[in-house]
Amino acid sequence: MILSDKEILAEIEKGTILVEPFDRECLGTNSYDVHLGKFLATYEDEILDARAHNKIKNFEIPEEGFVLQPNTLYLGVTQEYTETLAHVPFLEGKSSVGRLGIDIHATAGKGDVGFCNAWTLEISVTQPVRVYAGMPIGQLIYFKVDGQIERPYNKKSSAKYNDRSEKPVESMMWKNKF
């Protein structure tokens, strides 16, 4: 079941959901709107290797915005730092963003119980589009969990995305053993 606005507020009050900064105006009927942070990144190499640590170049979105180009993967980040200690968070794009041809995630829309960080966005576009730091970019939806959690994400020694960052984080696939 998806949490309603009142349930999200109750969980924030209990401390099982944290959104920093929190703005009551961003709370929807059953979601919370998040915004594009000021940093974007692109990979340094044209060919990425799943077994290698692929380096990224971070840059700040200028005041006049930045034009995203098709055929380029941009890593973005939410302005909001979140903690979800008892629910499964899902990040979805806002319909207004989708109608501009912007996808905010390729595959990673679901977080784990215990995810504590800003969200790295996997941004691609269908045509050139100018984006701005602080623009609404997505919405968090929270699902109830059935049963007890053995090890929340933030307690796993194998968790690759626990280090708090206000910048996008590159793929850590290279840390997997395969």
Coordinates of N, CA and C in Angstrom, one line a residue:
M1 N 0.8 -1.2 0.0 CA 0.0 0.0 0.0 C 0.9 1.2 0.0
I2 N 0.4 2.3 -0.7 CA 1.1 3.5 -0.8 C 0.7 4.4 0.4
L3 N 1.7 5.1 1.0 CA 1.3 6.0 2.1 C 0.6 7.3 1.5
S4 N -0.4 7.7 2.2 CA -1.1 9.0 1.9 C -0.3 10.1 2.4
D5 N -0.7 11.4 2.1 CA -0.1 12.5 2.6 C -0.1 12.6 4.2
K6 N -1.2 12.2 4.8 CA -1.3 12.2 6.2 C -0.4 11.1 6.8
E7 N -0.3 10.0 6.2 CA 0.6 8.9 6.6 C 2.1 9.3 6.5
I8 N 2.4 10.0 5.4 CA 3.8 10.5 5.2 C 4.1 11.4 6.4
L9 N 3.2 12.4 6.6 CA 3.5 13.3 7.7 C 3.6 12.6 9.1
A10 N 2.8 11.6 9.3 CA 2.9 10.8 10.6 C 4.2 10.1 10.7
E11 N 4.7 9.5 9.6 CA 6.0 8.8 9.6 C 7.1 9.8 9.8
I12 N 7.0 11.0 9.2 CA 8.0 12.0 9.4 C 8.1 12.4 10.9
E13 N 6.9 12.6 11.5 CA 6.8 12.9 12.9 C 7.4 11.8 13.8
K14 N 7.2 10.5 13.4 CA 7.8 9.4 14.1 C 9.3 9.2 13.9
G15 N 9.8 9.8 12.8 CA 11.2 9.7 12.5 C 11.6 8.6 11.6
T16 N 10.6 7.9 11.0 CA 10.9 6.8 10.1 C 11.1 7.3 8.6
I17 N 10.7 8.5 8.3 CA 10.9 9.2 7.1 C 11.5 10.5 7.4
L18 N 12.6 10.9 6.7 CA 13.3 12.2 6.8 C 13.5 12.7 5.4
V19 N 13.1 14.0 5.2 CA 13.4 14.7 4.0 C 14.0 16.1 4.4
E20 N 15.2 16.3 3.9 CA 15.9 17.6 4.3 C 16.3 18.3 3.0
P21 N 15.9 19.5 2.7 CA 15.0 20.3 3.4 C 13.6 19.8 3.2
F22 N 12.7 19.9 4.1 CA 11.3 19.6 4.0 C 10.5 20.8 3.8
D23 N 9.6 20.8 2.8 CA 8.7 21.9 2.5 C 7.3 21.3 2.3
R24 N 6.4 21.7 3.2 CA 5.0 21.2 3.3 C 4.3 21.3 1.9
E25 N 4.7 22.4 1.1 CA 4.1 22.6 -0.2 C 4.4 21.5 -1.2
C26 N 5.5 20.8 -0.9 CA 5.9 19.7 -1.8 C 5.3 18.4 -1.6
L27 N 4.4 18.3 -0.5 CA 3.7 17.1 -0.2 C 2.5 17.0 -1.0
G28 N 2.4 15.9 -1.8 CA 1.2 15.7 -2.7 C 0.3 14.8 -1.9
T29 N -0.8 14.4 -2.6 CA -1.8 13.5 -2.0 C -1.2 12.2 -1.5
N30 N -0.2 11.6 -2.3 CA 0.4 10.4 -1.9 C 1.9 10.3 -2.3
S31 N 2.5 11.5 -2.3 CA 4.0 11.5 -2.7 C 4.6 12.8 -2.2
Y32 N 5.9 12.9 -2.3 CA 6.6 14.1 -2.0 C 7.5 14.5 -3.2
D33 N 7.4 15.8 -3.6 CA 8.1 16.3 -4.8 C 9.6 16.5 -4.4
V34 N 10.5 16.1 -5.2 CA 11.9 16.4 -5.0 C 12.4 17.2 -6.2
H35 N 13.6 17.9 -6.0 CA 14.0 18.9 -7.0 C 15.5 18.6 -7.4
L36 N 15.8 19.0 -8.6 CA 17.1 18.8 -9.2 C 18.1 19.6 -8.4
G37 N 19.2 18.9 -7.9 CA 20.3 19.6 -7.3 C 21.1 20.4 -8.2
K38 N 22.1 21.1 -7.7 CA 22.9 22.0 -8.5 C 24.0 21.3 -9.3
F39 N 24.2 20.0 -9.1 CA 25.3 19.3 -9.8 C 24.8 18.3 -10.8
L40 N 25.5 18.2 -11.9 CA 25.3 17.1 -12.9 C 26.7 16.5 -13.1
A41 N 26.7 15.3 -13.7 CA 27.9 14.7 -14.0 C 27.8 13.9 -15.3
T42 N 28.9 13.7 -16.0 CA 28.9 12.8 -17.2 C 30.2 11.9 -17.0
Y43 N 30.1 10.8 -17.6 CA 31.3 9.9 -17.6 C 32.4 10.4 -18.4
E44 N 33.6 10.2 -18.0 CA 34.8 10.7 -18.7 C 35.0 9.9 -20.0
D45 N 34.8 8.6 -20.0 CA 35.1 7.8 -21.1 C 33.8 7.5 -21.9
E46 N 34.0 7.4 -23.2 CA 32.8 7.1 -24.1 C 32.3 5.7 -23.9
I47 N 33.3 4.8 -23.7 CA 33.0 3.3 -23.5 C 33.1 3.1 -22.0
L48 N 32.0 2.6 -21.4 CA 32.0 2.2 -20.0 C 32.3 0.7 -19.9
D49 N 32.9 0.4 -18.8 CA 33.3 -1.0 -18.5 C 32.7 -1.4 -17.2
A50 N 31.8 -2.4 -17.2 CA 31.1 -2.8 -15.9 C 32.1 -3.4 -14.9
R51 N 33.3 -3.8 -15.3 CA 34.3 -4.3 -14.3 C 35.2 -3.2 -13.8
A52 N 35.1 -2.0 -14.4 CA 36.1 -0.9 -14.1 C 35.4 0.2 -13.3
H53 N 36.2 1.0 -12.6 CA 35.7 2.2 -12.0 C 35.6 3.3 -13.0
N54 N 34.5 3.5 -13.5 CA 34.3 4.5 -14.6 C 34.2 5.9 -13.9
K55 N 35.1 6.8 -14.2 CA 35.2 8.1 -13.6 C 34.2 9.1 -14.2
I56 N 33.7 10.0 -13.4 CA 32.8 11.0 -13.8 C 33.4 12.4 -13.7
K57 N 32.8 13.4 -14.4 CA 33.2 14.8 -14.3 C 31.9 15.5 -13.8
N58 N 32.0 16.1 -12.6 CA 30.9 16.8 -12.0 C 31.0 18.3 -12.5
F59 N 29.9 18.9 -12.7 CA 29.8 20.3 -13.0 C 28.6 20.9 -12.4
E60 N 28.6 22.2 -12.1 CA 27.5 22.9 -11.5 C 26.6 23.5 -12.6
I61 N 25.3 23.3 -12.4 CA 24.3 23.9 -13.4 C 24.4 25.4 -13.2
P62 N 24.7 26.2 -14.3 CA 24.7 27.6 -14.2 C 23.3 28.2 -13.9
E63 N 23.3 29.5 -13.5 CA 22.0 30.2 -13.2 C 21.1 30.2 -14.4
E64 N 21.7 30.3 -15.6 CA 20.9 30.3 -16.9 C 20.4 28.9 -17.3
G65 N 20.7 27.9 -16.5 CA 20.3 26.5 -16.9 C 21.4 25.8 -17.7
F66 N 21.1 24.6 -18.0 CA 22.0 23.8 -18.8 C 21.2 23.0 -19.8
V67 N 21.7 22.9 -21.0 CA 20.9 22.2 -22.1 C 21.4 20.7 -22.1
L68 N 20.6 19.8 -21.8 CA 20.9 18.4 -21.9 C 20.7 18.0 -23.3
Q69 N 21.6 17.1 -23.8 CA 21.6 16.6 -25.1 C 21.2 15.1 -25.2
P70 N 20.5 14.7 -26.3 CA 20.2 13.3 -26.5 C 21.5 12.5 -26.6
N71 N 21.4 11.2 -26.4 CA 22.6 10.3 -26.6 C 23.7 10.5 -25.6
T72 N 23.4 11.2 -24.5 CA 24.3 11.4 -23.4 C 23.6 11.0 -22.1
L73 N 24.3 10.2 -21.3 CA 23.8 9.9 -19.9 C 24.3 11.0 -19.0
Y74 N 23.4 11.6 -18.3 CA 23.8 12.6 -17.3 C 23.4 12.0 -15.9
L75 N 24.3 12.2 -15.0 CA 23.9 11.8 -13.6 C 23.6 13.1 -12.9
G76 N 22.4 13.1 -12.3 CA 22.0 14.3 -11.5 C 21.8 13.8 -10.1
V77 N 21.3 14.8 -9.2 CA 21.1 14.4 -7.8 C 20.0 15.3 -7.3
T78 N 19.2 14.7 -6.4 CA 18.1 15.5 -5.8 C 18.7 16.5 -4.8
Q79 N 18.1 17.6 -4.7 CA 18.4 18.6 -3.6 C 18.2 18.0 -2.3
E80 N 17.2 17.2 -2.2 CA 16.8 16.6 -0.9 C 17.6 15.4 -0.5
Y81 N 18.0 15.4 0.7 CA 18.6 14.2 1.4 C 17.4 13.5 2.0
T82 N 17.3 12.2 1.9 CA 16.2 11.5 2.5 C 16.7 10.3 3.3
E83 N 15.9 9.9 4.3 CA 16.1 8.7 5.0 C 14.7 8.0 5.0
T84 N 14.7 6.7 4.7 CA 13.5 5.9 4.7 C 13.8 4.6 5.5
L85 N 13.4 4.6 6.8 CA 13.8 3.6 7.7 C 12.8 2.5 7.9
A86 N 11.6 2.6 7.4 CA 10.6 1.6 7.6 C 9.7 1.3 6.4
H87 N 10.0 2.0 5.3 CA 9.2 1.8 4.1 C 10.1 1.7 2.8
V88 N 9.5 1.3 1.7 CA 10.2 1.2 0.5 C 9.9 2.4 -0.3
P89 N 11.0 3.2 -0.6 CA 10.8 4.5 -1.3 C 10.9 4.2 -2.8
F90 N 10.0 4.8 -3.6 CA 10.1 4.7 -5.1 C 10.3 6.2 -5.6
L91 N 11.2 6.4 -6.5 CA 11.3 7.7 -7.1 C 10.8 7.6 -8.6
E92 N 9.8 8.4 -8.9 CA 9.3 8.5 -10.2 C 9.4 9.9 -10.7
G93 N 9.5 10.1 -12.0 CA 9.5 11.4 -12.6 C 8.1 12.1 -12.5
K94 N 8.1 13.4 -12.5 CA 6.9 14.1 -12.6 C 6.4 14.1 -14.0
S95 N 5.1 14.1 -14.2 CA 4.5 14.1 -15.5 C 5.0 15.3 -16.4
S96 N 5.1 16.5 -15.7 CA 5.6 17.7 -16.4 C 7.0 17.5 -17.0
V97 N 7.8 16.8 -16.2 CA 9.2 16.5 -16.7 C 9.2 15.5 -17.8
G98 N 8.4 14.5 -17.7 CA 8.2 13.5 -18.8 C 7.7 14.1 -20.1
R99 N 6.8 15.1 -19.9 CA 6.3 15.7 -21.1 C 7.3 16.6 -21.8
L100 N 8.4 16.9 -21.2 CA 9.6 17.6 -21.8 C 10.5 16.6 -22.4
G101 N 10.2 15.3 -22.3 CA 11.1 14.2 -22.8 C 12.3 13.9 -22.0
I102 N 12.2 14.2 -20.7 CA 13.2 13.9 -19.7 C 12.9 12.6 -18.9
D103 N 13.8 11.6 -19.0 CA 13.7 10.5 -18.1 C 14.7 10.7 -17.0
I104 N 14.2 10.4 -15.7 CA 15.1 10.7 -14.6 C 15.8 9.4 -14.0
H105 N 15.3 8.2 -14.5 CA 16.1 7.0 -14.1 C 15.9 6.0 -15.2
A106 N 17.0 5.3 -15.4 CA 17.0 4.2 -16.4 C 16.5 2.9 -15.8
T107 N 16.9 2.6 -14.6 CA 16.4 1.4 -13.9 C 16.2 1.5 -12.4
A108 N 16.8 2.5 -11.8 CA 16.9 2.5 -10.4 C 15.9 3.4 -9.7
G109 N 14.6 3.1 -9.9 CA 13.6 4.0 -9.3 C 13.2 3.5 -7.9
K110 N 13.6 2.3 -7.5 CA 13.3 1.8 -6.2 C 14.4 1.9 -5.2
G111 N 14.2 2.4 -4.0 CA 15.2 2.4 -3.0 C 14.9 1.2 -2.1
D112 N 15.8 1.0 -1.1 CA 15.7 -0.1 -0.1 C 15.3 0.5 1.2
V113 N 14.6 -0.2 2.0 CA 14.4 0.2 3.4 C 15.8 0.4 4.0
G114 N 16.0 1.6 4.6 CA 17.3 2.0 5.1 C 18.1 2.8 4.2
F115 N 17.6 3.2 3.0 CA 18.3 4.1 2.1 C 18.4 5.5 2.8
C116 N 19.6 6.0 2.9 CA 19.8 7.3 3.5 C 20.7 8.1 2.7
N117 N 20.2 9.0 1.8 CA 21.1 9.8 1.0 C 20.2 10.6 0.1
A118 N 20.9 11.5 -0.7 CA 20.2 12.1 -1.8 C 20.1 11.1 -2.9
W119 N 19.2 11.2 -3.9 CA 19.0 10.3 -4.9 C 19.8 10.7 -6.1
T120 N 20.7 9.8 -6.6 CA 21.3 10.0 -7.9 C 20.3 9.7 -9.0
L121 N 20.3 10.6 -10.0 CA 19.3 10.5 -11.1 C 20.1 10.0 -12.4
E122 N 19.5 9.1 -13.1 CA 20.1 8.7 -14.4 C 19.3 9.4 -15.5
I123 N 19.8 10.5 -15.9 CA 19.0 11.4 -16.8 C 19.3 11.2 -18.2
S124 N 18.3 11.1 -19.1 CA 18.4 11.1 -20.5 C 17.2 11.9 -21.1
V125 N 17.5 12.4 -22.3 CA 16.4 13.2 -22.9 C 16.2 12.8 -24.4
T126 N 15.0 13.0 -24.9 CA 14.7 12.7 -26.3 C 15.1 13.8 -27.3
Q127 N 15.2 15.0 -26.8 CA 15.6 16.1 -27.6 C 16.3 17.1 -26.7
P128 N 17.0 18.1 -27.2 CA 17.7 19.1 -26.3 C 16.6 19.8 -25.4
V129 N 17.0 19.9 -24.1 CA 16.1 20.6 -23.2 C 16.9 21.2 -22.1
R130 N 16.5 22.5 -21.7 CA 17.3 23.2 -20.7 C 16.7 22.9 -19.3
V131 N 17.5 22.6 -18.4 CA 17.1 22.3 -17.0 C 17.8 23.3 -16.1
Y132 N 17.2 23.4 -14.9 CA 17.7 24.4 -13.9 C 17.8 23.7 -12.5
A133 N 18.8 24.1 -11.8 CA 18.9 23.6 -10.4 C 17.7 24.1 -9.7
G134 N 17.1 23.3 -8.8 CA 15.9 23.6 -8.0 C 14.6 23.3 -8.7
M135 N 14.6 22.9 -10.0 CA 13.3 22.6 -10.6 C 12.8 21.3 -10.1
P136 N 11.4 21.2 -10.0 CA 10.9 19.9 -9.6 C 11.3 18.9 -10.6
I137 N 11.7 17.7 -10.2 CA 12.2 16.7 -11.1 C 11.6 15.4 -10.9
G138 N 11.1 15.1 -9.7 CA 10.5 13.8 -9.4 C 9.6 13.8 -8.2
Q139 N 9.1 12.6 -7.8 CA 8.3 12.5 -6.6 C 8.6 11.2 -6.0
L140 N 8.7 11.2 -4.7 CA 8.9 10.0 -3.9 C 7.6 9.4 -3.4
I141 N 7.5 8.2 -3.6 CA 6.3 7.4 -3.2 C 6.7 6.4 -2.2
Y142 N 6.0 6.2 -1.1 CA 6.4 5.3 0.0 C 5.5 4.1 0.1
F143 N 6.0 2.9 0.1 CA 5.2 1.7 0.2 C 5.4 1.1 1.6
K144 N 4.4 0.5 2.2 CA 4.5 -0.2 3.4 C 5.2 -1.5 3.1
V145 N 5.9 -2.0 4.1 CA 6.6 -3.3 4.0 C 5.8 -4.4 4.8
D146 N 5.7 -5.5 4.3 CA 5.0 -6.6 5.0 C 6.1 -7.5 5.6
G147 N 6.2 -7.5 6.9 CA 7.2 -8.4 7.6 C 8.3 -7.5 8.1
Q148 N 9.2 -8.2 8.8 CA 10.4 -7.6 9.5 C 11.5 -7.5 8.5
I149 N 12.3 -6.5 8.6 CA 13.5 -6.3 7.8 C 14.7 -6.9 8.5
E150 N 15.4 -7.8 7.9 CA 16.6 -8.4 8.6 C 17.8 -7.4 8.6
R151 N 18.1 -6.8 7.5 CA 19.2 -5.9 7.4 C 18.8 -4.7 6.6
P152 N 18.5 -3.5 7.1 CA 18.3 -2.4 6.3 C 19.5 -2.0 5.5
Y153 N 19.3 -1.3 4.4 CA 20.4 -0.9 3.5 C 21.5 -0.2 4.2
N154 N 21.2 0.7 5.0 CA 22.2 1.5 5.7 C 23.0 0.7 6.7
K155 N 22.6 -0.5 7.0 CA 23.4 -1.3 7.9 C 24.2 -2.4 7.2
K156 N 24.0 -2.6 5.9 CA 24.7 -3.6 5.2 C 26.2 -3.2 4.9
S157 N 27.1 -4.1 5.2 CA 28.5 -3.8 4.9 C 28.7 -3.8 3.3
S158 N 27.9 -4.4 2.6 CA 28.0 -4.5 1.1 C 27.3 -3.3 0.4
A159 N 26.7 -2.4 1.2 CA 26.0 -1.3 0.5 C 27.0 -0.4 -0.1
K160 N 26.8 -0.1 -1.4 CA 27.7 0.7 -2.1 C 27.4 2.2 -2.2
Y161 N 26.2 2.6 -1.7 CA 25.8 4.0 -1.9 C 25.4 4.6 -0.6
N162 N 26.2 4.3 0.5 CA 25.9 4.9 1.8 C 26.5 6.2 2.1
D163 N 27.6 6.6 1.4 CA 28.3 7.8 1.7 C 27.5 9.0 1.3
R164 N 27.2 9.9 2.2 CA 26.3 11.0 1.9 C 27.0 11.9 0.9
S165 N 26.3 12.4 -0.1 CA 26.9 13.2 -1.1 C 25.8 14.2 -1.7
E166 N 26.3 15.4 -1.9 CA 25.4 16.3 -2.6 C 25.6 16.3 -4.1
K167 N 26.6 15.5 -4.5 CA 26.9 15.4 -6.0 C 26.4 14.0 -6.4
P168 N 26.2 13.8 -7.7 CA 25.9 12.5 -8.3 C 27.0 11.5 -8.0
V169 N 26.6 10.3 -7.9 CA 27.5 9.2 -7.6 C 27.5 8.2 -8.8
E170 N 28.7 7.9 -9.3 CA 28.9 7.0 -10.4 C 28.5 5.6 -10.1
S171 N 28.4 4.8 -11.1 CA 28.1 3.4 -10.9 C 29.2 2.7 -10.1
M172 N 28.8 1.9 -9.1 CA 29.8 1.1 -8.3 C 29.7 -0.4 -8.7
M173 N 29.2 -0.6 -9.9 CA 29.1 -2.0 -10.3 C 30.5 -2.7 -10.2
W174 N 31.6 -2.0 -10.4 CA 32.9 -2.6 -10.3 C 33.2 -3.2 -9.0
K175 N 32.5 -2.8 -7.9 CA 32.7 -3.4 -6.6 C 32.0 -4.8 -6.4
N176 N 31.1 -5.1 -7.4 CA 30.5 -6.5 -7.3 C 31.5 -7.5 -7.8
K177 N 31.4 -8.7 -7.3 CA 32.3 -9.8 -7.7 C 31.6 -10.6 -8.8
F178 N 32.1 -10.5 -10.0 CA 31.6 -11.3 -11.1 C 32.6 -11.6 -12.2

